[in-house]
Amino acid sequence: MTRGDTADRPVGPVAVFGAGGHASVAMDVLTAAGYTVAACLTPGGSGEKRGVPILDEVEGIRILRAQGVRRAHVALGDNVLRERVTAMVQGEGFDLVSAISPTASVADDVEVGAGTLVVHGAVVNVGTRLGAGVIVNTLASVDHDGDIGDFAHIAPGTHLAGNVTVGARSLLGVGTSVIPETTIGHDVVVGAGSVVVTHLDSTVRAWGNPARTRKAAS
Ligand SMILES: CC(C)(COP(=O)(O)OP(=O)(O)OC[C@H]1O[C@@H](n2cnc3c(N)ncnc32)[C@H](O)[C@@H]1OP(=O)(O)O)[C@@H](O)C(=O)NCCC(=O)NCCS
């Protein structure tokens, strides 16, 4: 869908997979965007978070199905884990919801993949594609014609200039800047506070100003 579509308007309660800090943020965004959160699910989960129950994942799927909950959001900060759990959740028959904070600014033509989260204060400009399960975190920005791969994470305060491509599952650490026309491969980790001025190959760890490849991503 694009930001301008109304097909994904909030309907019905959402199961949140995950119960950590990122889940708290996702729940806050989901609620601000008009959803209600039915429960958090995590292996061995118990207790509550933000007034909703935390359920064991297997038991929770059974309970929520019986309650007619059909929608889910996977709120796990780890990109590889988020991809894996998303496949499981889809296999269990849930529809993935994406959520955009009302304080974020996302251009009407931006493609937003299933299960993607755009957190408070983020800006995503015209011509950009956000893949599935992407996180554009607090106060981050993706300028015009960006292409952000599935399950990538643009961390808080990171800024991408125009025509930047980021591959699947890559993490751009907090406060990173990327100059225009730059391509960052898949499964890359860019360290916090980096300035990316050259293309980065897939599966590397890079950091610094200018960001240099230091080692393979682990
Ligand atoms: C870049 C990063 C992945 C490196 O992690 P690592 O591979 O475990 O590397 P280490 O912690 O062993 O650090 C190796 C060296 O690089 C330095 N270093 C690490 N991260 C750095 C960064 N972002 N900028 C500059 N130097 C950095 C360390 O100080 C250390 O230096 P030393 O060898 O002189 O002691 C990590 O430090 C980082 O920045 N992660 C981003 C986290 C983030 O923003 N997450 C978003 C959450 S919402």
Coordinates of C-alpha atoms and ligand atoms in Angstrom, one line a residue:
M1 CA 0.0 0.0 0.0
T2 CA 1.0 3.6 -0.2
R3 CA 0.7 6.2 2.6
G4 CA -2.2 7.7 0.7
D5 CA -4.3 4.4 0.7
T6 CA -7.0 4.0 3.3
A7 CA -7.1 0.2 3.0
D8 CA -4.9 -0.3 6.1
R9 CA -7.0 1.9 8.4
P10 CA -7.1 0.6 12.0
V11 CA -9.7 -2.1 12.4
G12 CA -9.8 -4.6 15.3
P13 CA -7.3 -5.4 18.0
V14 CA -3.7 -6.3 17.3
A15 CA -1.4 -9.0 18.7
V16 CA 2.0 -7.6 19.4
F17 CA 4.8 -10.2 19.1
G18 CA 7.6 -9.1 21.5
A19 CA 7.6 -7.7 25.0
G20 CA 10.8 -5.6 25.3
G21 CA 11.6 -2.0 24.9
H22 CA 10.9 -1.8 21.2
A23 CA 7.5 -3.5 21.8
S24 CA 6.7 -0.6 24.3
V25 CA 7.5 1.9 21.5
A26 CA 5.5 -0.1 18.9
M27 CA 2.5 -0.3 21.3
D28 CA 2.7 3.5 21.8
V29 CA 2.7 4.1 18.0
L30 CA 0.0 1.5 17.4
T31 CA -2.2 3.1 20.0
A32 CA -1.5 6.6 18.7
A33 CA -2.4 5.4 15.2
G34 CA -5.8 4.2 16.4
Y35 CA -5.2 0.5 17.0
T36 CA -6.0 -1.4 20.2
V37 CA -3.4 -3.9 21.5
A38 CA -4.9 -7.2 22.6
A39 CA -1.8 -8.7 24.2
C40 CA 2.0 -9.0 23.9
L41 CA 3.3 -12.5 23.0
T42 CA 6.7 -13.8 23.8
P43 CA 8.1 -17.3 24.7
G44 CA 7.3 -17.9 28.4
G45 CA 5.7 -14.5 28.7
S46 CA 3.6 -13.5 31.8
G47 CA 2.5 -10.4 33.6
E48 CA 1.5 -7.2 31.8
K49 CA 2.9 -4.2 29.9
R50 CA 1.1 -0.9 29.4
G51 CA -2.1 -2.5 30.8
V52 CA -2.2 -5.4 28.4
P53 CA -1.4 -9.0 29.2
I54 CA 2.0 -10.6 28.2
L55 CA 1.2 -14.1 27.1
D56 CA 3.4 -17.1 26.3
E57 CA 3.7 -17.1 22.5
V58 CA 2.2 -20.6 21.8
E59 CA -0.6 -20.2 24.3
G60 CA -1.2 -16.6 23.3
I61 CA -1.8 -17.5 19.7
R62 CA -4.4 -20.0 20.7
I63 CA -6.1 -17.6 23.1
L64 CA -6.1 -14.7 20.7
R65 CA -7.4 -16.8 17.8
A66 CA -10.3 -17.9 20.0
Q67 CA -11.0 -14.2 20.7
G68 CA -11.0 -13.5 16.9
V69 CA -7.8 -11.5 16.8
R70 CA -6.6 -11.6 13.3
R71 CA -4.0 -8.9 13.1
A72 CA -0.5 -8.8 14.4
H73 CA 2.6 -6.5 14.6
V74 CA 6.0 -8.0 15.2
A75 CA 7.9 -5.6 17.6
L76 CA 11.3 -7.1 17.9
G77 CA 14.3 -4.8 17.4
D78 CA 16.7 -7.5 16.1
N79 CA 16.3 -7.5 12.4
V80 CA 17.0 -11.2 11.7
L81 CA 14.7 -12.3 14.6
R82 CA 11.9 -9.9 13.4
E83 CA 12.0 -11.5 9.9
R84 CA 11.9 -15.0 11.4
V85 CA 9.0 -14.3 13.7
T86 CA 7.2 -12.5 11.0
A87 CA 7.3 -15.6 8.8
M88 CA 6.0 -17.6 11.7
V89 CA 3.2 -15.1 12.5
Q90 CA 2.1 -15.1 8.8
G91 CA 2.2 -18.9 8.8
E92 CA -0.2 -18.8 11.8
G93 CA -2.6 -16.9 9.6
F94 CA -2.3 -13.4 11.1
D95 CA -2.4 -10.3 8.9
L96 CA 0.5 -8.0 9.5
V97 CA -0.3 -4.4 10.3
S98 CA 2.0 -1.5 9.7
A99 CA 1.7 1.7 11.8
I100 CA 2.7 5.3 11.3
S101 CA 2.8 7.6 14.2
P102 CA 0.5 10.6 13.8
T103 CA 3.6 12.8 14.6
A104 CA 5.5 11.3 11.7
S105 CA 5.4 12.8 8.2
V106 CA 5.2 10.3 5.4
A107 CA 4.5 11.5 1.9
D108 CA 1.4 10.2 0.2
D109 CA 3.2 8.2 -2.5
V110 CA 5.5 6.3 -0.1
E111 CA 5.1 2.6 -0.3
V112 CA 4.8 1.1 3.1
G113 CA 5.4 -2.7 3.4
A114 CA 3.4 -5.0 5.7
G115 CA 4.4 -4.8 9.3
T116 CA 6.5 -1.7 9.0
L117 CA 6.7 0.9 11.9
V118 CA 7.3 4.6 11.5
V119 CA 7.9 6.0 15.0
H120 CA 7.2 9.5 16.4
G121 CA 8.7 12.5 14.6
A122 CA 10.2 10.5 11.7
V123 CA 10.0 11.9 8.2
V124 CA 9.8 9.8 5.0
N125 CA 9.8 11.9 1.8
V126 CA 8.4 11.5 -1.7
G127 CA 9.2 8.6 -3.9
T128 CA 10.5 6.3 -1.1
R129 CA 9.8 2.6 -0.7
L130 CA 9.8 1.1 2.8
G131 CA 9.9 -2.7 2.5
A132 CA 8.1 -5.1 4.9
G133 CA 9.0 -5.1 8.6
V134 CA 11.0 -2.0 8.4
I135 CA 11.6 0.3 11.4
V136 CA 12.0 4.0 10.8
N137 CA 12.7 5.0 14.4
T138 CA 12.3 8.1 16.5
L139 CA 13.2 11.3 14.7
A140 CA 14.9 9.5 11.8
S141 CA 14.4 10.7 8.2
V142 CA 14.5 9.1 4.8
D143 CA 14.6 11.7 2.1
H144 CA 13.3 11.5 -1.5
D145 CA 13.4 8.3 -3.5
G146 CA 14.9 6.1 -0.8
D147 CA 14.6 2.4 -1.0
I148 CA 14.7 0.6 2.3
G149 CA 14.8 -3.2 2.2
D150 CA 12.7 -5.6 4.2
F151 CA 13.4 -5.7 7.9
A152 CA 15.9 -2.9 7.8
H153 CA 16.1 -0.6 10.8
I154 CA 16.8 3.1 10.5
A155 CA 17.7 3.9 14.2
P156 CA 16.7 7.0 16.1
G157 CA 18.1 10.3 14.8
T158 CA 19.5 8.7 11.6
H159 CA 19.2 10.8 8.4
L160 CA 19.4 9.5 4.9
A161 CA 19.8 12.0 2.1
G162 CA 18.0 11.5 -1.3
N163 CA 18.3 8.3 -3.4
V164 CA 19.8 6.2 -0.7
T165 CA 19.3 2.4 -0.9
V166 CA 19.5 0.2 2.2
G167 CA 19.5 -3.6 1.8
A168 CA 17.4 -6.1 3.8
R169 CA 18.0 -6.5 7.5
S170 CA 20.6 -3.7 7.7
L171 CA 20.9 -1.6 10.8
L172 CA 21.9 2.0 10.6
G173 CA 22.9 2.8 14.1
V174 CA 21.6 5.8 16.1
G175 CA 22.5 9.2 14.8
T176 CA 24.0 8.1 11.4
S177 CA 24.1 10.3 8.4
V178 CA 24.2 9.0 4.8
I179 CA 25.0 11.2 1.8
P180 CA 22.9 11.2 -1.4
E181 CA 23.0 8.4 -4.0
T182 CA 24.6 5.9 -1.6
T183 CA 23.9 2.1 -1.6
I184 CA 24.2 0.1 1.6
G185 CA 24.0 -3.7 1.1
H186 CA 22.0 -6.2 3.0
D187 CA 22.8 -7.4 6.5
V188 CA 25.1 -4.5 7.2
V189 CA 25.6 -2.9 10.6
V190 CA 26.5 0.8 10.6
G191 CA 27.8 2.0 13.9
A192 CA 26.2 4.8 15.9
G193 CA 27.1 8.3 14.8
S194 CA 28.6 7.3 11.5
V195 CA 28.8 9.4 8.4
V196 CA 28.4 7.1 5.3
V197 CA 30.0 8.7 2.2
T198 CA 30.7 5.6 0.1
H199 CA 28.7 2.5 -0.9
L200 CA 28.9 -0.3 1.7
D201 CA 29.0 -4.0 0.6
S202 CA 26.6 -6.5 2.1
T203 CA 27.3 -8.2 5.4
V204 CA 29.9 -5.8 6.8
R205 CA 30.2 -3.8 9.9
A206 CA 31.2 -0.2 9.3
W207 CA 31.5 2.9 11.5
G208 CA 33.2 6.2 11.9
N209 CA 33.4 9.5 10.0
P210 CA 33.8 8.7 7.2
A211 CA 32.4 5.2 7.8
R212 CA 34.9 2.5 7.0
T213 CA 34.3 -1.2 6.8
R214 CA 35.9 -2.7 9.9
K215 CA 34.7 -6.3 10.0
A216 CA 32.1 -8.8 8.7
A217 CA 28.8 -8.5 10.4
S218 CA 28.4 -11.2 13.1
Ligands
LIG1 C1 29.5 -0.4 15.4 C2 29.1 -1.5 16.5 C3 28.2 -2.4 15.8 C4 30.4 -2.2 16.8 O1 30.2 -3.2 17.7 P1 31.3 -4.3 17.8 O2 31.6 -5.0 16.5 O3 30.9 -5.2 19.0 O4 32.6 -3.5 18.1 P2 33.3 -3.2 19.6 O5 32.3 -2.7 20.6 O6 34.2 -4.3 19.9 O7 34.2 -1.9 19.2 C5 35.4 -2.0 18.4 C6 36.1 -0.7 18.5 O8 35.4 0.3 17.7 C7 35.0 1.4 18.5 N1 33.6 1.7 18.2 C8 32.5 0.9 18.3 N2 31.4 1.5 17.8 C9 31.8 2.7 17.3 C10 31.1 3.7 16.7 N3 29.8 3.7 16.5 N4 31.8 4.8 16.4 C11 33.2 4.9 16.6 N5 33.9 3.9 17.2 C12 33.2 2.8 17.6 C13 35.1 0.9 20.0 O9 35.3 1.9 20.8 C14 36.2 -0.1 19.9 O10 37.4 0.7 19.8 P3 38.8 0.1 20.5 O11 39.1 -1.1 19.7 O12 39.7 1.2 20.3 O13 38.5 -0.2 21.9 C15 28.4 -0.8 17.7 O14 29.4 -0.2 18.5 C16 27.4 0.2 17.3 O15 27.6 1.4 17.2 N6 26.1 -0.3 17.2 C17 24.9 0.5 16.9 C18 23.9 0.3 17.9 C19 22.6 1.1 17.6 O16 22.7 2.3 17.3 N7 21.5 0.5 17.7 C20 20.2 1.1 17.5 C21 19.3 0.8 18.7 S1 17.7 1.6 18.5

